[in-house]
CSV table of C-alpha atoms and ligand atoms in Angstrom, one decimal:
chain,number,residue,atom,x,y,z
D,1,UNK,CA,-32.4,-54.7,23.9
D,2,UNK,CA,-30.9,-52.9,20.9
D,3,UNK,CA,-28.2,-55.5,20.8
D,4,UNK,CA,-30.8,-58.2,20.7
D,5,UNK,CA,-32.7,-56.6,17.8
D,6,UNK,CA,-29.5,-56.1,15.8
D,7,UNK,CA,-28.4,-59.6,16.5
D,8,UNK,CA,-31.7,-61.0,15.2
D,9,UNK,CA,-32.1,-58.6,12.2
D,10,UNK,CA,-28.7,-58.1,10.7
D,11,UNK,CA,-27.2,-60.7,8.4
D,12,UNK,CA,-24.1,-62.7,9.6
D,13,UNK,CA,-21.2,-63.5,7.3
D,14,UNK,CA,-20.5,-67.1,8.3
D,15,UNK,CA,-22.4,-70.3,9.1
D,16,UNK,CA,-23.1,-70.2,12.9
D,17,UNK,CA,-22.0,-73.8,13.3
D,18,UNK,CA,-19.0,-74.4,10.9
D,19,UNK,CA,-18.1,-70.8,10.1
D,20,UNK,CA,-18.3,-71.4,6.3
D,21,UNK,CA,-18.5,-67.9,4.7
D,22,UNK,CA,-21.8,-66.8,3.2
D,23,UNK,CA,-24.9,-64.7,4.1
D,24,UNK,CA,-26.8,-66.1,7.1
D,25,UNK,CA,-29.5,-64.6,9.3
D,26,UNK,CA,-31.9,-65.7,12.1
D,27,UNK,CA,-34.2,-67.7,9.9
D,28,UNK,CA,-31.2,-69.5,8.3
D,29,UNK,CA,-28.2,-69.3,10.7
D,30,UNK,CA,-26.4,-72.3,9.4
D,31,UNK,CA,-25.4,-73.8,6.0
D,32,UNK,CA,-27.0,-76.6,4.0
D,33,UNK,CA,-24.3,-79.0,4.9
D,34,UNK,CA,-24.7,-78.4,8.6
D,35,UNK,CA,-28.4,-78.8,8.2
D,36,UNK,CA,-28.1,-82.1,6.3
D,37,UNK,CA,-25.6,-83.4,9.0
D,38,UNK,CA,-28.1,-82.6,11.7
D,39,UNK,CA,-31.0,-84.2,9.9
D,40,UNK,CA,-28.9,-87.4,9.4
D,41,UNK,CA,-28.0,-87.5,13.1
D,42,UNK,CA,-31.6,-87.5,14.2
D,43,UNK,CA,-33.2,-89.9,11.8
D,44,UNK,CA,-32.2,-93.5,12.6
D,45,UNK,CA,-32.6,-93.3,16.3
D,46,UNK,CA,-35.5,-94.8,18.4
D,47,UNK,CA,-36.8,-92.7,21.3
D,48,UNK,CA,-38.4,-93.4,24.6
D,49,UNK,CA,-42.2,-93.0,24.2
D,50,UNK,CA,-42.5,-90.9,27.4
D,51,UNK,CA,-39.3,-88.7,27.8
D,52,UNK,CA,-38.1,-88.7,24.2
D,53,UNK,CA,-34.5,-89.8,25.1
D,54,UNK,CA,-32.7,-91.7,22.4
D,55,UNK,CA,-32.6,-95.5,23.1
D,56,UNK,CA,-29.3,-97.1,22.4
D,57,UNK,CA,-30.7,-100.6,22.8
D,58,UNK,CA,-34.2,-100.2,21.3
D,59,UNK,CA,-37.4,-100.9,23.2
D,60,UNK,CA,-40.3,-98.6,24.1
D,61,UNK,CA,-39.4,-96.9,27.4
D,62,UNK,CA,-36.0,-95.9,28.8
D,63,UNK,CA,-35.0,-97.6,32.1
D,64,UNK,CA,-35.7,-94.4,34.0
D,65,UNK,CA,-39.3,-94.0,32.8
D,66,UNK,CA,-39.8,-97.7,33.3
D,67,UNK,CA,-38.7,-97.4,37.0
D,68,UNK,CA,-40.6,-94.2,37.7
D,69,UNK,CA,-43.4,-92.5,35.7
D,70,UNK,CA,-42.2,-89.0,34.9
D,71,UNK,CA,-44.5,-86.1,35.9
D,72,UNK,CA,-44.9,-84.8,32.4
D,73,UNK,CA,-47.1,-86.8,30.0
D,74,UNK,CA,-44.8,-86.3,27.0
D,75,UNK,CA,-41.3,-84.9,26.4
D,76,UNK,CA,-39.8,-84.6,22.9
D,77,UNK,CA,-36.7,-83.0,21.4
D,78,UNK,CA,-35.6,-82.0,17.9
D,79,UNK,CA,-32.5,-84.1,17.9
D,80,UNK,CA,-29.7,-85.8,20.0
D,81,UNK,CA,-27.4,-83.7,22.1
D,82,UNK,CA,-24.4,-84.3,19.9
D,83,UNK,CA,-22.7,-82.8,16.8
D,84,UNK,CA,-24.6,-79.8,15.4
D,85,UNK,CA,-27.3,-80.0,18.0
D,86,UNK,CA,-24.7,-79.7,20.8
D,87,UNK,CA,-22.7,-76.9,19.0
D,88,UNK,CA,-25.9,-74.9,18.5
D,89,UNK,CA,-26.7,-74.9,22.3
D,90,UNK,CA,-23.2,-73.8,23.1
D,91,UNK,CA,-23.3,-71.0,20.5
D,92,UNK,CA,-26.6,-69.8,21.8
D,93,UNK,CA,-25.7,-70.1,25.5
D,94,UNK,CA,-22.1,-69.3,25.8
D,95,UNK,CA,-21.4,-67.2,22.8
D,96,UNK,CA,-24.7,-65.4,23.4
D,97,UNK,CA,-25.7,-65.6,19.7
D,98,UNK,CA,-29.4,-65.1,20.2
D,99,UNK,CA,-30.2,-65.1,16.5
D,100,UNK,CA,-29.5,-68.8,16.3
D,101,UNK,CA,-32.3,-69.4,18.8
D,102,UNK,CA,-34.9,-68.1,16.4
D,103,UNK,CA,-34.3,-71.1,14.0
D,104,UNK,CA,-34.0,-73.5,16.9
D,105,UNK,CA,-37.3,-72.4,18.4
D,106,UNK,CA,-39.1,-72.6,15.1
D,107,UNK,CA,-37.8,-76.2,14.6
D,108,UNK,CA,-39.0,-77.1,18.2
D,109,UNK,CA,-42.4,-75.6,17.4
D,110,UNK,CA,-42.7,-77.8,14.3
D,111,UNK,CA,-42.1,-80.9,16.4
D,112,UNK,CA,-44.9,-79.9,18.7
D,113,UNK,CA,-47.2,-78.9,15.9
D,114,UNK,CA,-46.7,-82.3,14.2
D,115,UNK,CA,-47.2,-84.5,17.4
D,116,UNK,CA,-50.9,-84.8,18.2
D,117,UNK,CA,-50.1,-86.0,21.8
D,118,UNK,CA,-49.0,-82.5,22.7
D,119,UNK,CA,-52.4,-81.0,22.1
D,120,UNK,CA,-54.5,-79.2,23.3
D,121,UNK,CA,-52.1,-76.5,24.7
D,122,UNK,CA,-52.9,-73.2,26.4
D,123,UNK,CA,-49.6,-71.7,27.5
D,124,UNK,CA,-45.9,-71.9,26.7
D,125,UNK,CA,-43.6,-71.5,29.7
D,126,UNK,CA,-39.7,-71.4,29.6
D,127,UNK,CA,-37.6,-73.0,32.3
D,128,UNK,CA,-36.2,-70.0,34.3
D,129,UNK,CA,-32.5,-69.6,34.9
D,130,UNK,CA,-30.9,-68.2,38.0
D,131,UNK,CA,-30.5,-64.5,38.6
D,132,UNK,CA,-26.7,-64.9,38.5
D,133,UNK,CA,-26.8,-66.6,35.1
D,134,UNK,CA,-29.3,-64.0,33.9
D,135,UNK,CA,-27.0,-61.2,34.9
D,136,UNK,CA,-24.0,-62.8,33.4
D,137,UNK,CA,-25.6,-63.8,30.1
D,138,UNK,CA,-28.1,-61.0,29.8
D,139,UNK,CA,-30.9,-63.3,28.6
D,140,UNK,CA,-32.5,-66.7,29.3
D,141,UNK,CA,-31.9,-69.0,26.4
D,142,UNK,CA,-35.1,-70.9,27.3
D,143,UNK,CA,-37.1,-67.8,26.9
D,144,UNK,CA,-35.5,-67.0,23.5
D,145,UNK,CA,-36.5,-70.5,22.4
D,146,UNK,CA,-40.0,-70.4,24.0
D,147,UNK,CA,-40.9,-67.2,22.3
D,148,UNK,CA,-40.3,-68.8,18.9
D,149,UNK,CA,-42.0,-72.0,19.8
D,150,UNK,CA,-45.0,-70.0,20.9
D,151,UNK,CA,-45.0,-68.0,17.7
D,152,UNK,CA,-44.8,-71.1,15.6
D,153,UNK,CA,-47.6,-73.0,17.3
D,154,UNK,CA,-49.7,-69.8,17.9
D,155,UNK,CA,-50.0,-70.3,21.7
D,156,UNK,CA,-49.4,-67.6,24.3
D,157,UNK,CA,-46.1,-67.5,26.1
D,158,UNK,CA,-45.6,-66.3,29.7
D,159,UNK,CA,-42.0,-66.1,31.0
D,160,UNK,CA,-43.0,-64.8,34.5
D,161,UNK,CA,-45.4,-67.5,35.9
D,162,UNK,CA,-42.5,-69.8,36.7
D,163,UNK,CA,-39.6,-68.3,38.6
D,164,UNK,CA,-36.3,-69.6,40.0
D,165,UNK,CA,-36.2,-68.6,43.7
D,166,UNK,CA,-33.1,-70.5,44.8
D,167,UNK,CA,-29.6,-70.3,43.4
D,168,UNK,CA,-28.5,-73.8,42.5
D,169,UNK,CA,-24.8,-74.6,42.2
D,170,UNK,CA,-23.8,-76.2,38.9
D,171,UNK,CA,-25.5,-79.6,38.5
D,172,UNK,CA,-22.8,-81.2,36.4
D,173,UNK,CA,-20.8,-82.9,39.0
D,174,UNK,CA,-23.7,-84.1,41.1
D,175,UNK,CA,-25.3,-87.5,41.5
D,176,UNK,CA,-28.9,-88.0,40.7
D,177,UNK,CA,-30.0,-87.8,44.4
D,178,UNK,CA,-27.8,-84.7,44.9
D,179,UNK,CA,-29.3,-83.0,41.9
D,180,UNK,CA,-32.8,-83.6,43.2
D,181,UNK,CA,-32.0,-82.3,46.6
D,182,UNK,CA,-30.2,-79.3,45.0
D,183,UNK,CA,-33.4,-78.5,43.0
D,184,UNK,CA,-35.9,-78.8,45.8
D,185,UNK,CA,-37.8,-75.6,46.3
D,186,UNK,CA,-35.7,-73.9,43.6
D,187,UNK,CA,-38.8,-73.0,41.5
D,188,UNK,CA,-42.0,-71.3,42.3
D,189,UNK,CA,-45.2,-70.3,40.5
D,190,UNK,CA,-46.3,-66.7,40.6
D,191,UNK,CA,-49.9,-65.7,39.6
D,192,UNK,CA,-51.2,-69.2,40.1
D,193,UNK,CA,-54.5,-68.3,38.4
D,194,UNK,CA,-52.7,-68.2,35.1
D,195,UNK,CA,-51.7,-71.9,35.5
D,196,UNK,CA,-54.7,-73.4,37.1
D,197,UNK,CA,-56.5,-75.9,34.9
D,198,UNK,CA,-54.2,-75.1,31.9
D,199,UNK,CA,-52.4,-77.4,29.5
D,200,UNK,CA,-48.8,-76.2,29.6
D,201,UNK,CA,-45.8,-76.6,27.3
D,202,UNK,CA,-42.5,-76.3,29.2
D,203,UNK,CA,-39.5,-75.3,27.1
D,204,UNK,CA,-35.8,-75.9,27.8
D,205,UNK,CA,-32.7,-76.2,25.7
D,206,UNK,CA,-31.4,-79.6,26.7
D,207,UNK,CA,-32.9,-82.7,28.4
D,208,UNK,CA,-30.1,-84.8,29.9
D,209,UNK,CA,-30.9,-86.2,33.3
D,210,UNK,CA,-34.3,-84.5,33.2
D,211,UNK,CA,-34.0,-83.4,36.9
D,212,UNK,CA,-34.6,-79.7,36.2
D,213,UNK,CA,-37.4,-80.3,33.8
D,214,UNK,CA,-39.1,-82.8,36.1
D,215,UNK,CA,-38.9,-80.4,39.1
D,216,UNK,CA,-40.4,-77.6,37.0
D,217,UNK,CA,-43.2,-79.9,35.8
D,218,UNK,CA,-44.0,-80.9,39.4
D,219,UNK,CA,-44.1,-77.3,40.6
D,220,UNK,CA,-46.5,-76.4,37.8
D,221,UNK,CA,-48.7,-79.5,38.6
D,222,UNK,CA,-48.7,-78.6,42.3
D,223,UNK,CA,-49.9,-75.1,41.4
D,224,UNK,CA,-52.9,-76.6,39.6
D,225,UNK,CA,-51.8,-77.1,36.0
D,226,UNK,CA,-54.0,-79.7,34.2
D,227,UNK,CA,-51.1,-81.3,32.4
D,228,UNK,CA,-47.6,-80.4,31.3
D,229,UNK,CA,-45.7,-81.4,28.1
D,230,UNK,CA,-42.1,-80.7,27.5
D,231,UNK,CA,-40.2,-79.7,24.4
D,232,UNK,CA,-36.4,-79.3,24.3
D,233,UNK,CA,-34.0,-78.6,21.5
D,234,UNK,CA,-31.8,-81.6,22.2
D,235,UNK,CA,-32.0,-84.7,24.4
D,236,UNK,CA,-29.5,-87.2,25.7
D,237,UNK,CA,-29.2,-90.9,25.1
D,238,UNK,CA,-30.6,-93.5,27.4
D,239,UNK,CA,-31.1,-97.2,27.7
G,1,ZN,ZN1,-22.1,-74.9,8.3
G,2,ZN,ZN1,-37.8,-92.2,29.1
């Protein structure tokens, strides 16, 4: 806890992304050049109207959303999972630089605030990570982001209503069907009365195949949520 507070409060002497020397802190963890590069990588791309994935070949929906309606009614991200957006996730997650998550979460909150389709919202819920990951990393990156999102949009956060009850081996090497089977019954809602009838915003770091997010959304809907929207820091590219 002390480590977390120091990480967030104390200034850092290099840009979190390119290591250019200077004074940086949680509200401004990276330099102007890195910021400009990130803005540039997000602007010219068209996104799927439902899941927010970047569409390499234009259109309105990605092939996946066209084939099967996703359980959430909208998912959006701040930018594409590449360049600075990708580096930021790795620094937050694997180097455990929690302070970078403050700025990331604020940017995610602004996307939600500016997109009328997200509203109304009652509760912000992070995607939970496994006990093993939590022990190893000491924090859930989704919760770090969700806390800042919640603060930015002034909606309550609850990191305990959705829990991960099953350890799931790494998803990276698996096919889509294997991922889905792997995730079955991995999540559970506790204190269902906090979910029932509510409009929920689910928060995660990255949306790639969407399997984890979709499973969480389904569990929340099965527990009686009215509707679920999704915000992530970065998203993949689709067709
Ligand atoms: Zn930089
Ligand atoms: Zn889509």
